[in-house]
mmCIF file of N, CA and C and ligand atoms in Angstrom:
data_model
loop_
_atom_site.group_PDB
_atom_site.id
_atom_site.type_symbol
_atom_site.label_atom_id
_atom_site.label_comp_id
_atom_site.label_asym_id
_atom_site.label_seq_id
_atom_site.Cartn_x
_atom_site.Cartn_y
_atom_site.Cartn_z
ATOM 1 N N MET A 1 118.349 117.352 84.597
ATOM 2 C CA MET A 1 117.520 118.077 85.560
ATOM 3 C C MET A 1 116.059 117.670 85.379
ATOM 4 N N ARG A 2 115.628 117.676 84.151
ATOM 5 C CA ARG A 2 114.232 117.334 83.868
ATOM 6 C C ARG A 2 113.912 115.911 84.330
ATOM 7 N N ASN A 3 114.903 115.013 84.102
ATOM 8 C CA ASN A 3 114.691 113.617 84.503
ATOM 9 C C ASN A 3 114.554 113.471 86.011
ATOM 10 N N ILE A 4 115.385 114.220 86.710
ATOM 11 C CA ILE A 4 115.326 114.157 88.183
ATOM 12 C C ILE A 4 113.940 114.622 88.646
ATOM 13 N N LEU A 5 113.483 115.685 88.019
ATOM 14 C CA LEU A 5 112.174 116.226 88.366
ATOM 15 C C LEU A 5 111.074 115.199 88.112
ATOM 16 N N LEU A 6 111.164 114.563 86.952
ATOM 17 C CA LEU A 6 110.155 113.565 86.602
ATOM 18 C C LEU A 6 110.205 112.387 87.564
ATOM 19 N N ALA A 7 111.434 111.980 87.915
ATOM 20 C CA ALA A 7 111.587 110.835 88.816
ATOM 21 C C ALA A 7 110.975 111.137 90.177
ATOM 22 N N SER A 8 111.207 112.344 90.688
ATOM 23 C CA SER A 8 110.660 112.626 92.017
ATOM 24 C C SER A 8 109.143 112.801 91.941
ATOM 25 N N LEU A 9 108.675 113.288 90.820
ATOM 26 C CA LEU A 9 107.228 113.409 90.633
ATOM 27 C C LEU A 9 106.601 112.023 90.642
ATOM 28 N N TRP A 10 107.265 111.096 89.942
ATOM 29 C CA TRP A 10 106.755 109.730 89.863
ATOM 30 C C TRP A 10 106.730 109.100 91.252
ATOM 31 N N ALA A 11 107.811 109.306 92.006
ATOM 32 C CA ALA A 11 107.895 108.722 93.350
ATOM 33 C C ALA A 11 106.768 109.262 94.227
ATOM 34 N N ALA A 12 106.515 110.547 94.134
ATOM 35 C CA ALA A 12 105.457 111.153 94.946
ATOM 36 C C ALA A 12 104.096 110.565 94.561
ATOM 37 N N THR A 13 103.888 110.383 93.272
ATOM 38 C CA THR A 13 102.617 109.826 92.817
ATOM 39 C C THR A 13 102.451 108.391 93.310
ATOM 40 N N ALA A 14 103.530 107.612 93.212
ATOM 41 C CA ALA A 14 103.472 106.218 93.653
ATOM 42 C C ALA A 14 103.165 106.143 95.147
ATOM 43 N N ALA A 15 103.787 107.011 95.935
ATOM 44 C CA ALA A 15 103.557 107.004 97.378
ATOM 45 C C ALA A 15 102.099 107.368 97.685
ATOM 46 N N ALA A 16 101.577 108.359 96.978
ATOM 47 C CA ALA A 16 100.190 108.760 97.194
ATOM 48 C C ALA A 16 99.257 107.611 96.837
ATOM 49 N N GLN A 17 99.572 106.937 95.746
ATOM 50 C CA GLN A 17 98.776 105.794 95.305
ATOM 51 C C GLN A 17 98.753 104.706 96.378
ATOM 52 N N ALA A 18 99.937 104.385 96.926
ATOM 53 C CA ALA A 18 100.024 103.332 97.935
ATOM 54 C C ALA A 18 99.189 103.700 99.161
ATOM 55 N N SER A 19 99.252 104.956 99.609
ATOM 56 C CA SER A 19 98.496 105.292 100.811
ATOM 57 C C SER A 19 96.998 105.308 100.521
ATOM 58 N N THR A 20 96.606 105.648 99.307
ATOM 59 C CA THR A 20 95.190 105.581 98.952
ATOM 60 C C THR A 20 94.715 104.135 98.996
ATOM 61 N N ASP A 21 95.536 103.232 98.461
ATOM 62 C CA ASP A 21 95.170 101.817 98.466
ATOM 63 C C ASP A 21 94.998 101.309 99.896
ATOM 64 N N LEU A 22 95.924 101.693 100.777
ATOM 65 C CA LEU A 22 95.823 101.219 102.155
ATOM 66 C C LEU A 22 94.602 101.835 102.834
ATOM 67 N N GLY A 23 94.256 103.060 102.460
ATOM 68 C CA GLY A 23 93.032 103.676 102.969
ATOM 69 C C GLY A 23 91.819 102.879 102.516
ATOM 70 N N ALA A 24 91.827 102.446 101.258
ATOM 71 C CA ALA A 24 90.731 101.636 100.727
ATOM 72 C C ALA A 24 90.665 100.312 101.484
ATOM 73 N N ALA A 25 91.812 99.737 101.808
ATOM 74 C CA ALA A 25 91.843 98.474 102.546
ATOM 75 C C ALA A 25 91.174 98.650 103.905
ATOM 76 N N ALA A 26 91.470 99.757 104.582
ATOM 77 C CA ALA A 26 90.883 100.004 105.902
ATOM 78 C C ALA A 26 89.351 100.037 105.798
ATOM 79 N N GLU A 27 88.848 100.587 104.690
ATOM 80 C CA GLU A 27 87.390 100.618 104.477
ATOM 81 C C GLU A 27 86.835 99.201 104.280
ATOM 82 N N ILE A 28 87.560 98.382 103.520
ATOM 83 C CA ILE A 28 87.100 97.003 103.274
ATOM 84 C C ILE A 28 87.080 96.216 104.591
ATOM 85 N N VAL A 29 88.094 96.449 105.420
ATOM 86 C CA VAL A 29 88.154 95.783 106.727
ATOM 87 C C VAL A 29 86.912 96.135 107.555
ATOM 88 N N LYS A 30 86.570 97.433 107.565
ATOM 89 C CA LYS A 30 85.383 97.869 108.310
ATOM 90 C C LYS A 30 84.118 97.246 107.725
ATOM 91 N N ALA A 31 84.004 97.321 106.394
ATOM 92 C CA ALA A 31 82.774 96.886 105.728
ATOM 93 C C ALA A 31 82.535 95.383 105.871
ATOM 94 N N ASN A 32 83.608 94.611 106.098
ATOM 95 C CA ASN A 32 83.447 93.156 106.163
ATOM 96 C C ASN A 32 83.461 92.597 107.576
ATOM 97 N N GLY A 33 83.375 93.483 108.559
ATOM 98 C CA GLY A 33 83.245 93.012 109.931
ATOM 99 C C GLY A 33 84.499 92.352 110.492
ATOM 100 N N CYS A 34 85.642 92.603 109.883
ATOM 101 C CA CYS A 34 86.892 92.008 110.382
ATOM 102 C C CYS A 34 87.149 92.437 111.833
ATOM 103 N N TYR A 35 86.714 93.668 112.175
ATOM 104 C CA TYR A 35 86.966 94.181 113.522
ATOM 105 C C TYR A 35 86.097 93.524 114.588
ATOM 106 N N SER A 36 85.094 92.699 114.181
ATOM 107 C CA SER A 36 84.355 92.007 115.228
ATOM 108 C C SER A 36 85.211 90.890 115.824
ATOM 109 N N CYS A 37 86.223 90.442 115.114
ATOM 110 C CA CYS A 37 87.115 89.402 115.644
ATOM 111 C C CYS A 37 88.566 89.857 115.784
ATOM 112 N N HIS A 38 88.912 90.954 115.143
ATOM 113 C CA HIS A 38 90.313 91.411 115.159
ATOM 114 C C HIS A 38 90.403 92.860 115.594
ATOM 115 N N SER A 39 91.564 93.214 116.158
ATOM 116 C CA SER A 39 91.904 94.624 116.291
ATOM 117 C C SER A 39 93.347 94.754 115.822
ATOM 118 N N VAL A 40 93.800 95.977 115.648
ATOM 119 C CA VAL A 40 95.159 96.155 115.148
ATOM 120 C C VAL A 40 96.177 95.703 116.193
ATOM 121 N N SER A 41 95.915 96.011 117.480
ATOM 122 C CA SER A 41 96.968 95.764 118.458
ATOM 123 C C SER A 41 96.615 94.769 119.562
ATOM 124 N N GLU A 42 95.352 94.284 119.600
ATOM 125 C CA GLU A 42 95.013 93.318 120.640
ATOM 126 C C GLU A 42 94.340 92.092 120.076
ATOM 127 N N LYS A 43 94.599 90.955 120.715
ATOM 128 C CA LYS A 43 93.918 89.734 120.319
ATOM 129 C C LYS A 43 92.453 89.839 120.749
ATOM 130 N N ILE A 44 91.518 89.500 119.862
ATOM 131 C CA ILE A 44 90.114 89.424 120.274
ATOM 132 C C ILE A 44 89.750 87.947 120.101
ATOM 133 N N VAL A 45 88.997 87.616 119.052
ATOM 134 C CA VAL A 45 88.799 86.196 118.741
ATOM 135 C C VAL A 45 90.000 85.725 117.915
ATOM 136 N N GLY A 46 90.361 86.581 116.959
ATOM 137 C CA GLY A 46 91.532 86.302 116.123
ATOM 138 C C GLY A 46 92.730 87.114 116.599
ATOM 139 N N PRO A 47 93.892 86.804 116.059
ATOM 140 C CA PRO A 47 95.125 87.499 116.473
ATOM 141 C C PRO A 47 95.096 88.983 116.098
ATOM 142 N N ALA A 48 95.837 89.802 116.860
ATOM 143 C CA ALA A 48 96.004 91.220 116.510
ATOM 144 C C ALA A 48 96.663 91.302 115.142
ATOM 145 N N PHE A 49 96.224 92.239 114.314
ATOM 146 C CA PHE A 49 96.830 92.375 112.993
ATOM 147 C C PHE A 49 98.332 92.668 113.100
ATOM 148 N N SER A 50 98.731 93.399 114.147
ATOM 149 C CA SER A 50 100.166 93.673 114.289
ATOM 150 C C SER A 50 100.943 92.382 114.626
ATOM 151 N N SER A 51 100.318 91.429 115.323
ATOM 152 C CA SER A 51 100.984 90.141 115.593
ATOM 153 C C SER A 51 101.139 89.346 114.302
ATOM 154 N N VAL A 52 100.101 89.436 113.438
ATOM 155 C CA VAL A 52 100.180 88.744 112.153
ATOM 156 C C VAL A 52 101.340 89.340 111.349
ATOM 157 N N ALA A 53 101.423 90.692 111.336
ATOM 158 C CA ALA A 53 102.501 91.368 110.601
ATOM 159 C C ALA A 53 103.864 90.914 111.127
ATOM 160 N N ASP A 54 103.989 90.789 112.460
ATOM 161 C CA ASP A 54 105.239 90.330 113.087
ATOM 162 C C ASP A 54 105.603 88.928 112.640
ATOM 163 N N LYS A 55 104.608 88.041 112.711
ATOM 164 C CA LYS A 55 104.860 86.631 112.420
ATOM 165 C C LYS A 55 105.329 86.437 110.986
ATOM 166 N N TYR A 56 104.752 87.226 110.066
ATOM 167 C CA TYR A 56 105.059 87.013 108.650
ATOM 168 C C TYR A 56 106.117 87.977 108.111
ATOM 169 N N ALA A 57 106.713 88.797 108.991
ATOM 170 C CA ALA A 57 107.744 89.736 108.532
ATOM 171 C C ALA A 57 108.870 88.936 107.875
ATOM 172 N N GLY A 58 109.269 89.338 106.688
ATOM 173 C CA GLY A 58 110.365 88.662 106.005
ATOM 174 C C GLY A 58 109.941 87.432 105.217
ATOM 175 N N ASP A 59 108.660 87.079 105.277
ATOM 176 C CA ASP A 59 108.154 85.945 104.496
ATOM 177 C C ASP A 59 107.689 86.473 103.138
ATOM 178 N N LYS A 60 108.401 86.069 102.073
ATOM 179 C CA LYS A 60 108.079 86.664 100.768
ATOM 180 C C LYS A 60 106.745 86.164 100.214
ATOM 181 N N ASP A 61 106.227 85.087 100.737
ATOM 182 C CA ASP A 61 104.930 84.588 100.279
ATOM 183 C C ASP A 61 103.772 85.059 101.150
ATOM 184 N N ALA A 62 104.076 85.974 102.081
ATOM 185 C CA ALA A 62 103.070 86.348 103.078
ATOM 186 C C ALA A 62 101.775 86.875 102.463
ATOM 187 N N VAL A 63 101.875 87.733 101.432
ATOM 188 C CA VAL A 63 100.650 88.298 100.857
ATOM 189 C C VAL A 63 99.755 87.176 100.337
ATOM 190 N N ALA A 64 100.348 86.230 99.604
ATOM 191 C CA ALA A 64 99.559 85.127 99.043
ATOM 192 C C ALA A 64 98.985 84.241 100.147
ATOM 193 N N THR A 65 99.810 83.942 101.161
ATOM 194 C CA THR A 65 99.359 83.090 102.267
ATOM 195 C C THR A 65 98.173 83.725 102.993
ATOM 196 N N LEU A 66 98.309 85.007 103.325
ATOM 197 C CA LEU A 66 97.246 85.669 104.089
ATOM 198 C C LEU A 66 96.001 85.874 103.234
ATOM 199 N N ALA A 67 96.196 86.213 101.947
ATOM 200 C CA ALA A 67 95.036 86.377 101.060
ATOM 201 C C ALA A 67 94.242 85.070 101.042
ATOM 202 N N GLN A 68 94.945 83.952 100.977
ATOM 203 C CA GLN A 68 94.256 82.659 100.952
ATOM 204 C C GLN A 68 93.560 82.358 102.280
ATOM 205 N N SER A 69 94.229 82.670 103.406
ATOM 206 C CA SER A 69 93.596 82.452 104.720
ATOM 207 C C SER A 69 92.308 83.259 104.846
ATOM 208 N N ILE A 70 92.356 84.528 104.381
ATOM 209 C CA ILE A 70 91.166 85.374 104.490
ATOM 210 C C ILE A 70 90.058 84.804 103.601
ATOM 211 N N GLN A 71 90.419 84.418 102.397
ATOM 212 C CA GLN A 71 89.413 83.920 101.453
ATOM 213 C C GLN A 71 88.796 82.590 101.901
ATOM 214 N N MET A 72 89.658 81.618 102.243
ATOM 215 C CA MET A 72 89.192 80.254 102.515
ATOM 216 C C MET A 72 88.868 80.013 103.978
ATOM 217 N N GLY A 73 89.299 80.955 104.855
ATOM 218 C CA GLY A 73 89.186 80.719 106.282
ATOM 219 C C GLY A 73 90.472 80.069 106.774
ATOM 220 N N SER A 74 90.633 80.008 108.086
ATOM 221 C CA SER A 74 91.884 79.489 108.634
ATOM 222 C C SER A 74 91.612 78.897 110.003
ATOM 223 N N LYS A 75 92.299 77.814 110.327
ATOM 224 C CA LYS A 75 92.232 77.290 111.691
ATOM 225 C C LYS A 75 93.527 76.587 112.057
ATOM 226 N N GLY A 76 93.800 76.603 113.349
ATOM 227 C CA GLY A 76 94.946 75.867 113.854
ATOM 228 C C GLY A 76 96.276 76.592 113.802
ATOM 229 N N LYS A 77 96.321 77.780 113.209
ATOM 230 C CA LYS A 77 97.608 78.479 113.140
ATOM 231 C C LYS A 77 97.856 79.337 114.378
ATOM 232 N N TRP A 78 96.780 79.854 114.967
ATOM 233 C CA TRP A 78 96.938 80.833 116.047
ATOM 234 C C TRP A 78 96.341 80.368 117.364
ATOM 235 N N GLY A 79 95.537 79.350 117.349
ATOM 236 C CA GLY A 79 94.898 78.918 118.594
ATOM 237 C C GLY A 79 93.718 78.050 118.243
ATOM 238 N N ARG A 80 92.740 78.012 119.137
ATOM 239 C CA ARG A 80 91.627 77.080 118.932
ATOM 240 C C ARG A 80 90.517 77.652 118.065
ATOM 241 N N ALA A 81 90.405 78.996 118.013
ATOM 242 C CA ALA A 81 89.317 79.589 117.236
ATOM 243 C C ALA A 81 89.642 79.529 115.745
ATOM 244 N N ALA A 82 88.612 79.398 114.925
ATOM 245 C CA ALA A 82 88.809 79.361 113.475
ATOM 246 C C ALA A 82 88.244 80.631 112.842
ATOM 247 N N MET A 83 88.820 81.015 111.726
ATOM 248 C CA MET A 83 88.277 82.141 110.958
ATOM 249 C C MET A 83 87.415 81.583 109.830
ATOM 250 N N PRO A 84 86.201 82.114 109.696
ATOM 251 C CA PRO A 84 85.345 81.651 108.592
ATOM 252 C C PRO A 84 85.877 82.146 107.251
ATOM 253 N N ALA A 85 85.415 81.541 106.163
ATOM 254 C CA ALA A 85 85.809 81.968 104.819
ATOM 255 C C ALA A 85 85.155 83.310 104.475
ATOM 256 N N HIS A 86 85.816 84.075 103.629
ATOM 257 C CA HIS A 86 85.249 85.322 103.099
ATOM 258 C C HIS A 86 85.264 85.198 101.580
ATOM 259 N N SER A 87 84.302 84.450 101.061
ATOM 260 C CA SER A 87 84.381 84.065 99.652
ATOM 261 C C SER A 87 83.888 85.137 98.685
ATOM 262 N N SER A 88 83.301 86.228 99.210
ATOM 263 C CA SER A 88 82.783 87.239 98.284
ATOM 264 C C SER A 88 83.822 88.302 97.916
ATOM 265 N N LEU A 89 84.994 88.262 98.543
ATOM 266 C CA LEU A 89 86.014 89.273 98.243
ATOM 267 C C LEU A 89 86.735 88.920 96.934
ATOM 268 N N SER A 90 87.044 89.953 96.138
ATOM 269 C CA SER A 90 87.759 89.724 94.884
ATOM 270 C C SER A 90 89.240 89.466 95.164
ATOM 271 N N ALA A 91 89.926 88.920 94.182
ATOM 272 C CA ALA A 91 91.369 88.653 94.324
ATOM 273 C C ALA A 91 92.111 89.947 94.664
ATOM 274 N N GLN A 92 91.679 91.038 94.021
ATOM 275 C CA GLN A 92 92.347 92.316 94.264
ATOM 276 C C GLN A 92 92.109 92.795 95.702
ATOM 277 N N GLU A 93 90.870 92.639 96.184
ATOM 278 C CA GLU A 93 90.571 93.044 97.565
ATOM 279 C C GLU A 93 91.361 92.196 98.560
ATOM 280 N N LEU A 94 91.458 90.896 98.278
ATOM 281 C CA LEU A 94 92.185 89.993 99.172
ATOM 282 C C LEU A 94 93.658 90.389 99.272
ATOM 283 N N LYS A 95 94.237 90.718 98.124
ATOM 284 C CA LYS A 95 95.640 91.106 98.101
ATOM 285 C C LYS A 95 95.852 92.403 98.874
ATOM 286 N N LEU A 96 94.908 93.328 98.681
ATOM 287 C CA LEU A 96 94.980 94.606 99.367
ATOM 288 C C LEU A 96 94.869 94.410 100.888
ATOM 289 N N LEU A 97 93.911 93.570 101.310
ATOM 290 C CA LEU A 97 93.729 93.299 102.737
ATOM 291 C C LEU A 97 94.980 92.662 103.330
ATOM 292 N N ALA A 98 95.535 91.688 102.605
ATOM 293 C CA ALA A 98 96.734 91.005 103.101
ATOM 294 C C ALA A 98 97.878 92.006 103.268
ATOM 295 N N SER A 99 98.054 92.894 102.289
ATOM 296 C CA SER A 99 99.133 93.893 102.382
ATOM 297 C C SER A 99 98.876 94.851 103.540
ATOM 298 N N TRP A 100 97.610 95.199 103.723
ATOM 299 C CA TRP A 100 97.256 96.119 104.808
ATOM 300 C C TRP A 100 97.556 95.481 106.161
ATOM 301 N N VAL A 101 97.169 94.208 106.331
ATOM 302 C CA VAL A 101 97.440 93.512 107.595
ATOM 303 C C VAL A 101 98.949 93.474 107.841
ATOM 304 N N LEU A 102 99.720 93.199 106.784
ATOM 305 C CA LEU A 102 101.173 93.105 106.938
ATOM 306 C C LEU A 102 101.816 94.443 107.294
ATOM 307 N N SER A 103 101.098 95.549 107.029
ATOM 308 C CA SER A 103 101.655 96.868 107.360
ATOM 309 C C SER A 103 101.193 97.327 108.749
ATOM 310 N N ALA A 104 100.399 96.503 109.454
ATOM 311 C CA ALA A 104 99.839 96.917 110.746
ATOM 312 C C ALA A 104 100.933 97.040 111.814
ATOM 313 N N LYS A 105 100.853 98.122 112.571
ATOM 314 C CA LYS A 105 101.801 98.316 113.669
ATOM 315 C C LYS A 105 101.024 98.480 114.971
ATOM 316 N N PRO A 106 101.561 97.921 116.076
ATOM 317 C CA PRO A 106 100.837 97.982 117.340
ATOM 318 C C PRO A 106 100.621 99.429 117.808
HETATM 319 C C1 LIG B 1 84.471 85.243 113.220
HETATM 320 C C2 LIG B 1 85.759 85.849 113.591
HETATM 321 C C3 LIG B 1 86.654 86.375 112.485
HETATM 322 C C4 LIG B 1 86.347 87.262 111.472
HETATM 323 C C5 LIG B 1 85.019 87.905 111.130
HETATM 324 C C6 LIG B 1 87.598 87.503 110.771
HETATM 325 N N1 LIG B 1 88.614 86.780 111.321
HETATM 326 FE FE1 LIG B 1 90.548 86.761 110.707
HETATM 327 N N2 LIG B 1 90.967 85.321 112.073
HETATM 328 C C7 LIG B 1 90.082 84.820 113.014
HETATM 329 C C8 LIG B 1 90.724 83.749 113.770
HETATM 330 C C9 LIG B 1 90.106 82.953 114.900
HETATM 331 C C10 LIG B 1 92.026 83.611 113.219
HETATM 332 C C11 LIG B 1 93.108 82.587 113.601
HETATM 333 C C12 LIG B 1 92.932 81.372 112.689
HETATM 334 C C13 LIG B 1 93.968 80.293 112.904
HETATM 335 O O1 LIG B 1 94.340 80.032 114.051
HETATM 336 O O2 LIG B 1 94.396 79.692 111.883
HETATM 337 C C14 LIG B 1 92.147 84.621 112.172
HETATM 338 C C15 LIG B 1 93.288 84.820 111.413
HETATM 339 C C16 LIG B 1 93.455 85.846 110.500
HETATM 340 C C17 LIG B 1 94.686 86.129 109.788
HETATM 341 C C18 LIG B 1 95.995 85.341 109.892
HETATM 342 C C19 LIG B 1 95.909 84.145 108.939
HETATM 343 C C20 LIG B 1 97.165 83.312 108.859
HETATM 344 O O3 LIG B 1 97.295 82.591 107.859
HETATM 345 O O4 LIG B 1 98.030 83.358 109.750
HETATM 346 C C21 LIG B 1 94.441 87.219 108.993
HETATM 347 C C22 LIG B 1 95.407 87.893 108.043
HETATM 348 C C23 LIG B 1 93.063 87.600 109.199
HETATM 349 N N3 LIG B 1 92.503 86.754 110.123
HETATM 350 C C24 LIG B 1 92.430 88.663 108.566
HETATM 351 C C25 LIG B 1 91.060 88.885 108.604
HETATM 352 C C26 LIG B 1 90.378 89.836 107.759
HETATM 353 C C27 LIG B 1 91.048 90.780 106.778
HETATM 354 C C28 LIG B 1 89.050 89.748 108.062
HETATM 355 C C29 LIG B 1 87.880 90.457 107.403
HETATM 356 C C30 LIG B 1 87.710 90.229 105.968
HETATM 357 C C31 LIG B 1 88.923 88.733 109.106
HETATM 358 N N4 LIG B 1 90.156 88.235 109.400
HETATM 359 C C32 LIG B 1 87.723 88.378 109.695
HETATM 360 C C33 LIG B 1 88.777 85.243 113.224
HETATM 361 C C34 LIG B 1 88.076 86.083 112.369
#
């Protein structure tokens, strides 16, 4: 009984942690001007984040791929416009942003 209680407590804590992290990601997106070229559900200069999530669904390397695209910049994958590099973001922020983009829903 005690173990079951502990397990569900742990699960609740983990879920709260994950949503806090995604909340932090949303703040980083705002603070870095990502929304001047992206929106969650519509193409602006760059693809909609929900389209990115669709394209990479089921790709186990997606977090690493997207973290690298955000950090180094990207061109030629989605159209003619290029994304500039974001070299001031930490590895942890990049990973968080990539996971957040992958969780985007239209
Ligand atoms: C100046 C405009 C601009 C800004 C600012 C910008 N992006 Fe982009 N983004 C683009 C364009 C254009 C593409 C498509 C690039 C391509 O075709 O390879 C893109 C592509 C992407 C992709 C898909 C990459 C891939 O490998 O498929 C992700 C994820 C992304 N952006 C996230 C972000 C995040 C997070 C930020 C903020 C830190 C950001 N972008 C800021 C223009 C921008």
